[in-house]
Coordinates of C-alpha atoms and ligand atoms in Angstrom, one line a residue:
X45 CA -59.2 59.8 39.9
X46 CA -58.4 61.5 43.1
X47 CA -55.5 59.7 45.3
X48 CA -57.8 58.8 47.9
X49 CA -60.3 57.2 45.3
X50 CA -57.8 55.3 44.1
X51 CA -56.7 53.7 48.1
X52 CA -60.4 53.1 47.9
X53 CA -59.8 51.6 44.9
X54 CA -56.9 48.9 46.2
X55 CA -58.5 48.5 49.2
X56 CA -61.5 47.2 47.3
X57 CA -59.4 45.0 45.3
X58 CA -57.8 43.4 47.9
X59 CA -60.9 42.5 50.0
X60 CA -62.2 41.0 47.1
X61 CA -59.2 39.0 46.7
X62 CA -59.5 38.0 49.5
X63 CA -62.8 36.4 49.7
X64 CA -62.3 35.4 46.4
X65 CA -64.8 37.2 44.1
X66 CA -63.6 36.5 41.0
X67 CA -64.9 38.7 38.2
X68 CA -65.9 42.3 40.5
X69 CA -62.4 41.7 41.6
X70 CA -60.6 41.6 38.1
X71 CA -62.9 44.8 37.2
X72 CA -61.4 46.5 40.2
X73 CA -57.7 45.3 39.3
X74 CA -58.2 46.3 36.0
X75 CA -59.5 50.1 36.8
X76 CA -56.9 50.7 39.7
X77 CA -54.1 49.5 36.6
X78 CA -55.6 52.0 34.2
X79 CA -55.1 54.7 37.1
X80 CA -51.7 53.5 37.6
X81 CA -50.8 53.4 33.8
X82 CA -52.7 56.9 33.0
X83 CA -54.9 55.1 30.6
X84 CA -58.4 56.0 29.5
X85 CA -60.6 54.7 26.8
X86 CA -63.2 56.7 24.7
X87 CA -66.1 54.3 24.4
X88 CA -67.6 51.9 26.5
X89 CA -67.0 48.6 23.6
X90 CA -63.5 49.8 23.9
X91 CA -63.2 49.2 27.8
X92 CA -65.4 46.4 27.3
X93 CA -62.7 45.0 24.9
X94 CA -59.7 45.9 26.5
X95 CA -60.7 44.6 29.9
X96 CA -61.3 41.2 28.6
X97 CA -57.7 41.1 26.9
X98 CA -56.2 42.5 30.6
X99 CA -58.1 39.2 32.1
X100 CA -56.7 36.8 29.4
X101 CA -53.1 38.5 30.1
X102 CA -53.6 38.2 33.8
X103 CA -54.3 34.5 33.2
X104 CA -51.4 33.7 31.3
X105 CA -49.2 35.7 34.0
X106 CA -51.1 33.5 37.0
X107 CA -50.3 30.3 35.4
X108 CA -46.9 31.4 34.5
X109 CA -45.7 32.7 37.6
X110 CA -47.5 29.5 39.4
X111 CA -44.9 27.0 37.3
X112 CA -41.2 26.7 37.8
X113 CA -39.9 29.2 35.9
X114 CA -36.4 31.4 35.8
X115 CA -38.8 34.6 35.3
X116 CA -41.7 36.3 36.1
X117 CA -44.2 38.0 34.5
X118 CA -46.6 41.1 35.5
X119 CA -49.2 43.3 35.2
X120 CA -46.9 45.9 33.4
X121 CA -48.1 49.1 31.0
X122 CA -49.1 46.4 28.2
X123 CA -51.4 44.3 29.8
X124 CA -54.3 45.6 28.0
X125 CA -52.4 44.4 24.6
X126 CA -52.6 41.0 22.7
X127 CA -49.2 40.2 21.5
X128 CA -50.1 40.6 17.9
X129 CA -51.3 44.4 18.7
X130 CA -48.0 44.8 20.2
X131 CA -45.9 43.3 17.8
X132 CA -47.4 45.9 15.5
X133 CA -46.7 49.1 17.6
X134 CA -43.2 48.3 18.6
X135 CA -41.3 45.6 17.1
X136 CA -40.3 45.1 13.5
X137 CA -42.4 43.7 10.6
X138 CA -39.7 42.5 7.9
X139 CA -36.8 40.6 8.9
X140 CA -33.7 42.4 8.7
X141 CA -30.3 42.1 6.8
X142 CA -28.8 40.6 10.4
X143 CA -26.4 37.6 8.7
X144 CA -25.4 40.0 5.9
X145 CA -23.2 41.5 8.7
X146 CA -19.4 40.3 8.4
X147 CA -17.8 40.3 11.7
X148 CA -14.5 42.1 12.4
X149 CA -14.4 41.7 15.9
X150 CA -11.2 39.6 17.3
X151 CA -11.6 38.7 20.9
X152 CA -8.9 38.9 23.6
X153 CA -9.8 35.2 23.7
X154 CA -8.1 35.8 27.1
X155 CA -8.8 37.4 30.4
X156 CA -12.6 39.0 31.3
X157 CA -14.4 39.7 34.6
X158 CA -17.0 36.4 35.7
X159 CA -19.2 39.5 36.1
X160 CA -19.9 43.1 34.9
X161 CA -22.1 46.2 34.9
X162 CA -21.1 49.0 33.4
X163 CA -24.2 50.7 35.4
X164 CA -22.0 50.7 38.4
X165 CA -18.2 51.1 37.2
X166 CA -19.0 54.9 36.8
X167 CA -21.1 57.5 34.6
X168 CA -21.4 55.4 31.6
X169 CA -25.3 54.3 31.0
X170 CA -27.8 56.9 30.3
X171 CA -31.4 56.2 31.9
X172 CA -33.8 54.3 30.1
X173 CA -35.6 56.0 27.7
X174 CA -38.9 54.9 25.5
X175 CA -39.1 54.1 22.2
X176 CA -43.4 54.3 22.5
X177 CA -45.6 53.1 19.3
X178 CA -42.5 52.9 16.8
X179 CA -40.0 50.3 15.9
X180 CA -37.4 52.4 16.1
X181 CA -35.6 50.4 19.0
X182 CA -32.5 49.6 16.5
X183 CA -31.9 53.8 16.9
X184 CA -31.7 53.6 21.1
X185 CA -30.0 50.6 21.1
X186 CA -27.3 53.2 18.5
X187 CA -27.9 55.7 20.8
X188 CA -27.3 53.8 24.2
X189 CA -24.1 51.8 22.8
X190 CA -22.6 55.3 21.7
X191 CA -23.1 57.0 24.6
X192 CA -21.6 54.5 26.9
X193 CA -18.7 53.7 24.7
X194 CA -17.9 57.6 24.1
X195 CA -18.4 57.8 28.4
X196 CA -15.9 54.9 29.0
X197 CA -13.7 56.7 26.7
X198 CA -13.7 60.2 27.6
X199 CA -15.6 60.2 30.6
X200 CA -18.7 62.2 29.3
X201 CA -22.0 61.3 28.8
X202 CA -23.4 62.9 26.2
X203 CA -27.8 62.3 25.6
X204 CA -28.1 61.4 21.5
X205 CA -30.6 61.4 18.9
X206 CA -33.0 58.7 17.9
X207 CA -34.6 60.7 15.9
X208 CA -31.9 61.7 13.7
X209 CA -31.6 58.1 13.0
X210 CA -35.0 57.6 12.3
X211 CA -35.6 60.3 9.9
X212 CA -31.7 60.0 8.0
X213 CA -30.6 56.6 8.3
X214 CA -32.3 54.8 5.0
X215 CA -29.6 54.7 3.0
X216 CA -27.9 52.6 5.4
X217 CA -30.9 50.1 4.9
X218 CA -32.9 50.8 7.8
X219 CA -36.1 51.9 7.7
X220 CA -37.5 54.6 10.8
X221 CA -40.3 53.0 12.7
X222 CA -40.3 50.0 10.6
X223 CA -36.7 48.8 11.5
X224 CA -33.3 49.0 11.2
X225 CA -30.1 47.6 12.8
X226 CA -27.6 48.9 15.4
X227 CA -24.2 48.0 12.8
X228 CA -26.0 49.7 10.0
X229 CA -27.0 53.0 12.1
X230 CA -23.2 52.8 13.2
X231 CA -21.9 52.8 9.8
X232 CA -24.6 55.9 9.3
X233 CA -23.0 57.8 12.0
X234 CA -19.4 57.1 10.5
X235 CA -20.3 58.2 7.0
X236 CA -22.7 60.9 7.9
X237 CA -20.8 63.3 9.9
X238 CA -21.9 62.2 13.3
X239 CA -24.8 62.4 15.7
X240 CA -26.8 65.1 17.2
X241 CA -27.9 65.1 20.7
X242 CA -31.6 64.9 22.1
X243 CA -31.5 68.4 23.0
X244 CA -31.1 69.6 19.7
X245 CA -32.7 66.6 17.7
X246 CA -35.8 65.8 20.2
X247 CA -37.3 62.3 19.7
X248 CA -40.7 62.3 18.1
X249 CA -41.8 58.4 18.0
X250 CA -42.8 59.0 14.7
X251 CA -41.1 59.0 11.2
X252 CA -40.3 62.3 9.8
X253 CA -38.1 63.7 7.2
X254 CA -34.3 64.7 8.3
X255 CA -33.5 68.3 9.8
X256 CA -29.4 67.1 10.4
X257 CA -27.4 69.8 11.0
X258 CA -23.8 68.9 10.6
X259 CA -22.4 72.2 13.0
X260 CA -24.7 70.7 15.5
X261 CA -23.0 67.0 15.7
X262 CA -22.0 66.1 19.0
X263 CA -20.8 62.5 18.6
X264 CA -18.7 60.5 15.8
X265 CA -18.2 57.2 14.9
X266 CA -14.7 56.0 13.5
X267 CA -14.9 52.1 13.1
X268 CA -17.5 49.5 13.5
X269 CA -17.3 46.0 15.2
X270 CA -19.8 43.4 13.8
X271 CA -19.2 40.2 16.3
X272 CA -19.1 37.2 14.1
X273 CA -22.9 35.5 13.8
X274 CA -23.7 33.4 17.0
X275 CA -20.3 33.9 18.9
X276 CA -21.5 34.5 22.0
X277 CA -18.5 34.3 23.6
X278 CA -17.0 37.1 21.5
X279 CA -20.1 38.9 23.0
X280 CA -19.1 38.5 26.8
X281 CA -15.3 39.3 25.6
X282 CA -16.6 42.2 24.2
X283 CA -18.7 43.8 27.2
X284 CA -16.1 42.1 29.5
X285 CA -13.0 43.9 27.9
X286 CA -14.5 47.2 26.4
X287 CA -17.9 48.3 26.7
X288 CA -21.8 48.0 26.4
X289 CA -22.4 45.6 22.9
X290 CA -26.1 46.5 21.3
X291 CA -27.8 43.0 19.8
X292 CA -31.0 41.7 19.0
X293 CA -33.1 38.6 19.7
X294 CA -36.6 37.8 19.1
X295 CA -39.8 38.9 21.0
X296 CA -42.3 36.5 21.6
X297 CA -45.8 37.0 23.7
X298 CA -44.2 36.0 27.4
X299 CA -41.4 38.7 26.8
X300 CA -44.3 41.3 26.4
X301 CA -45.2 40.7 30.0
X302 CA -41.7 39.9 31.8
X303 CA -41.2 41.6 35.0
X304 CA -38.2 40.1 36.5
X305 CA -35.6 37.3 36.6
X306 CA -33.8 35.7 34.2
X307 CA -35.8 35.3 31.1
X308 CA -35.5 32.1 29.2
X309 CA -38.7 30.8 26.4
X310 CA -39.2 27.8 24.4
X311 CA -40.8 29.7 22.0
X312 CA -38.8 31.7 20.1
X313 CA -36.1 30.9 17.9
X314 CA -32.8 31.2 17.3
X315 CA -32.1 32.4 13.9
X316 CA -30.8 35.7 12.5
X317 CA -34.0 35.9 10.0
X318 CA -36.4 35.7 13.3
X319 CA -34.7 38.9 15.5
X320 CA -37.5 41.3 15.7
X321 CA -35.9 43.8 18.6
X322 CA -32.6 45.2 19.1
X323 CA -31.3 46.4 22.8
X324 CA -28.1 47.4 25.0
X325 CA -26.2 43.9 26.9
X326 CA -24.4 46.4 29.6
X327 CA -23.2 43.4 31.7
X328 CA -23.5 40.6 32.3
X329 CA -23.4 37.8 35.5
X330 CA -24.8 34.6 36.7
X331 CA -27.2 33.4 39.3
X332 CA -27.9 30.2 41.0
X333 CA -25.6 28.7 38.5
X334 CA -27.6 30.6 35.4
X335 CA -25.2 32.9 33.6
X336 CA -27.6 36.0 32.2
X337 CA -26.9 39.2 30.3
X338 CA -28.1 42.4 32.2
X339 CA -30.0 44.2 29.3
X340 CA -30.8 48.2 28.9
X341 CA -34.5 48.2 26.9
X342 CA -36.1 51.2 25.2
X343 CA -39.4 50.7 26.7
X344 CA -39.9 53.2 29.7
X345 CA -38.7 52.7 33.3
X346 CA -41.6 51.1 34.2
X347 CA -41.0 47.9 32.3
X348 CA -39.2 44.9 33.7
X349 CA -36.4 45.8 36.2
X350 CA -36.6 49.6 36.4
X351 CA -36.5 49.3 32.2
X352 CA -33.9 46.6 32.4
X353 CA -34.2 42.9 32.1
X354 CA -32.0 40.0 32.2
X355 CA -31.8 37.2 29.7
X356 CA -30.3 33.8 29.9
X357 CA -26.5 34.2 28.6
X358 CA -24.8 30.7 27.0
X359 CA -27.4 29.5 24.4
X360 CA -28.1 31.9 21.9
X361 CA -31.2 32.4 23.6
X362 CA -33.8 34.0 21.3
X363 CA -31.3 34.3 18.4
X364 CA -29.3 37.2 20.7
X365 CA -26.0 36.2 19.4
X366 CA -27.3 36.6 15.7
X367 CA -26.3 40.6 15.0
X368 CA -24.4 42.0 17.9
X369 CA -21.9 45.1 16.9
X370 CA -20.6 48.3 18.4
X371 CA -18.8 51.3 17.5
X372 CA -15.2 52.7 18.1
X373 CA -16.1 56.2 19.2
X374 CA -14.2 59.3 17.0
X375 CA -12.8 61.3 20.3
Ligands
NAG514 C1 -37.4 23.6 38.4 O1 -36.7 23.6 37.2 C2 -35.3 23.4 37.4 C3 -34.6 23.7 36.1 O2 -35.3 23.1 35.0 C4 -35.1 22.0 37.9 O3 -33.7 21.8 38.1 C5 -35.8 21.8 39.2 O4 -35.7 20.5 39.7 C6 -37.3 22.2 39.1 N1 -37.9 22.2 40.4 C7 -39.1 21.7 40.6 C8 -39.7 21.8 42.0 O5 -39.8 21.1 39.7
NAG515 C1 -31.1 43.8 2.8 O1 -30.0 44.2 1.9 C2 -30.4 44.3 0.6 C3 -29.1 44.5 -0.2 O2 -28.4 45.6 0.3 C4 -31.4 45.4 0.4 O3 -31.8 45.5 -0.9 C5 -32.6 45.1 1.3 O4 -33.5 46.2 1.3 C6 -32.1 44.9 2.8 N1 -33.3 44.5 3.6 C7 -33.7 45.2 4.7 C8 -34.9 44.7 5.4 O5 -33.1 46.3 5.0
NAG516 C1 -20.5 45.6 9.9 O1 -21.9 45.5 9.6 C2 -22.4 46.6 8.7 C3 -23.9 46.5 8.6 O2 -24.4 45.3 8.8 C4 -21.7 46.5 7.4 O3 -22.1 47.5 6.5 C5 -20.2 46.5 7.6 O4 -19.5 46.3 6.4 C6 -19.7 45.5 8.6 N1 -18.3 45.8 8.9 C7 -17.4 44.9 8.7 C8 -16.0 45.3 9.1 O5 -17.6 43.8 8.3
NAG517 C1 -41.0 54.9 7.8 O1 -40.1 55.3 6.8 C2 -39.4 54.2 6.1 C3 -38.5 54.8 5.1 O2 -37.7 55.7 5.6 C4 -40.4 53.3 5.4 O3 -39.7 52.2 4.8 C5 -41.4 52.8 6.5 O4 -42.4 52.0 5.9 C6 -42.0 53.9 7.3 N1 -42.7 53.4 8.4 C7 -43.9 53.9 8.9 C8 -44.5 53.2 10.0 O5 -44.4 54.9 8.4

């Protein structure tokens, strides 16, 4: 579609808003979001389809974002999806060994900053990436936490492999696109000998068998800190006091759509068997008296807050406190 075809296109959709016709005005909505996400579909059933699950989605987002909520949800890139679909492509499907993690992490149980992003105390975040149709966000939650903890450490930012861990990581119990955990990839990294960077280890979103070089490692791992199961507070000591902390909660069907505030559901859960996504906590803050953790995701830019959401900090909120680790860098 040409630029101009699509200005038609908006144009179009918000007259129709505007007088109110329902259904042309969904169709129009719909095709000027296909333009904007790049999508296409090969048979007519199949637009047919996916256009009806876009106008279910939009209906749950309406009646969301029409309640008193500490979030918002949006039209984003998987608004053509039903949760289940998605749950498929990108999350986990067994539950993983989270409460078999011992913790070894002893906070300062002191001093921390009220607030924090490592995003703006210098160099130390790399941008969000995307994990696409694999549920392989256990390796960029690895990746991110190593790269910001070697940054804060040396001052370098180095760009690592997902993909290594992916395709070498099993004997560590994870499991490529179908899972894995942050602490086990760490203890990967320290036993292998270390981590290749994306240049020479590209991502693939697939699994695939392992092509590690050890003359091409660029990053090392000497110790790794499992935070004690549920300790929160050992969570914020931890970001507070030393760097980025990778953890996981679990995704439910409003998460899918989330594009900004401070998420907070009634319908997940809170136990370590129920974590079906791991990310990067890479501050944390509070606002209008709701303490939130500010939360790197491996889903594109285009999700959420430039790729980033926040996530209500204080409750174990979605089971986040259940396996949260991160590595002591080799430098
Ligand atoms: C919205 O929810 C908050 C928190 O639950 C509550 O304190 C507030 O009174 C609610 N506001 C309205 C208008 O219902
Ligand atoms: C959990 O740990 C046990 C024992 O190490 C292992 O056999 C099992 O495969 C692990 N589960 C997952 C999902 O990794
Ligand atoms: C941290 O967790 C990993 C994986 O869950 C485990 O292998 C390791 O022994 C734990 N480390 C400590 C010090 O408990
Ligand atoms: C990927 O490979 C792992 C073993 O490394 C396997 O357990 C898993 O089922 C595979 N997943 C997919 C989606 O092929």
């Amino acid at each position: 579609m040409r630029p101009w075809a699509q200005l038609l296109l908006l144009a179009a959709a918000s007259s129709a808003l505007a007088l109110g016709l329902g259904g042309h005005h969904e169709e129009l909505l719909f095709k000027s979001w296909m333009y904007q996400n790049n999508k296409q579909y090969d048979v007519a059933e199949e637009y047919q389809r996916r256009f009806q699950i876009f106008v279910s989605n939009k209906q749950k987002i309406d009646r969301h974002n029409a309640g008193n909520h500490t979030f918002q949800m949006g039209l984003n890139q998987f608004a053509d999806m039903t949760f289940d679909e998605f749950r498929k492509k990108y999350l986990w499907h067994e539950p993983q060994n989270c409460s078999a993690t011992k913790s070894n992490f002893v906070g300062r149980a002191g001093w921390r900053p009220t607030a924090i992003d490592w995003r703006k105390k210098g160099n130390y975040v790399t941008p969000v990436k995307n994990q696409g149709p694999c549920g392989s966000c256990w390796t960029f939650s690895t990746t991110g936490c190593l790269e910001s903890a070697i940054a804060i450490a040396t001052g370098k930012l180095l760009n690592l492999a997902e993909q290594q861990l992916v395709d070498c990581a099993q004997e560590f119990n994870n499991h490529g696109c179908s899972g894995g955990l942050p602490s086990q990839a760490f203890e990967y990294i320290r036993y292998n000998q270390g981590l290749m960077g994306e240049d020479t280890y590209p991502y693939r979103a697939k699994n695939g068998t392992c092509k590690f070089q050890p003359k091409e490692a660029i990053a090392f791992v000497k110790d790794v800190v499992n935070i004690t199961v549920n300790d929160e507070e050992s969570m914020v000591d931890a970001v507070g006091n030393y760097n980025p902390v990778s953890f996981a909660f679990e995704v439910t069907g409003d998460f899918m759509l989330y594009a900004k505030g401070v998420y907070s559901s009634k319908s997940c859960h809170k136990t370590p068997d129920k974590v079906n996504h791991a990310v990067l906590a890479v501050g944390y803050g509070e606002e209008n008296g709701l303490p939130y953790w500010t939360v790197k995701n491996s889903w594109g830019k285009m999700w959420g807050i430039d790729g980033y959401f926040n996530i209500e900090r204080g409750s174990n909120m979605c089971g986040l406190a259940a396996c949260a680790s991160y590595p002591v860098p080799l430098v």
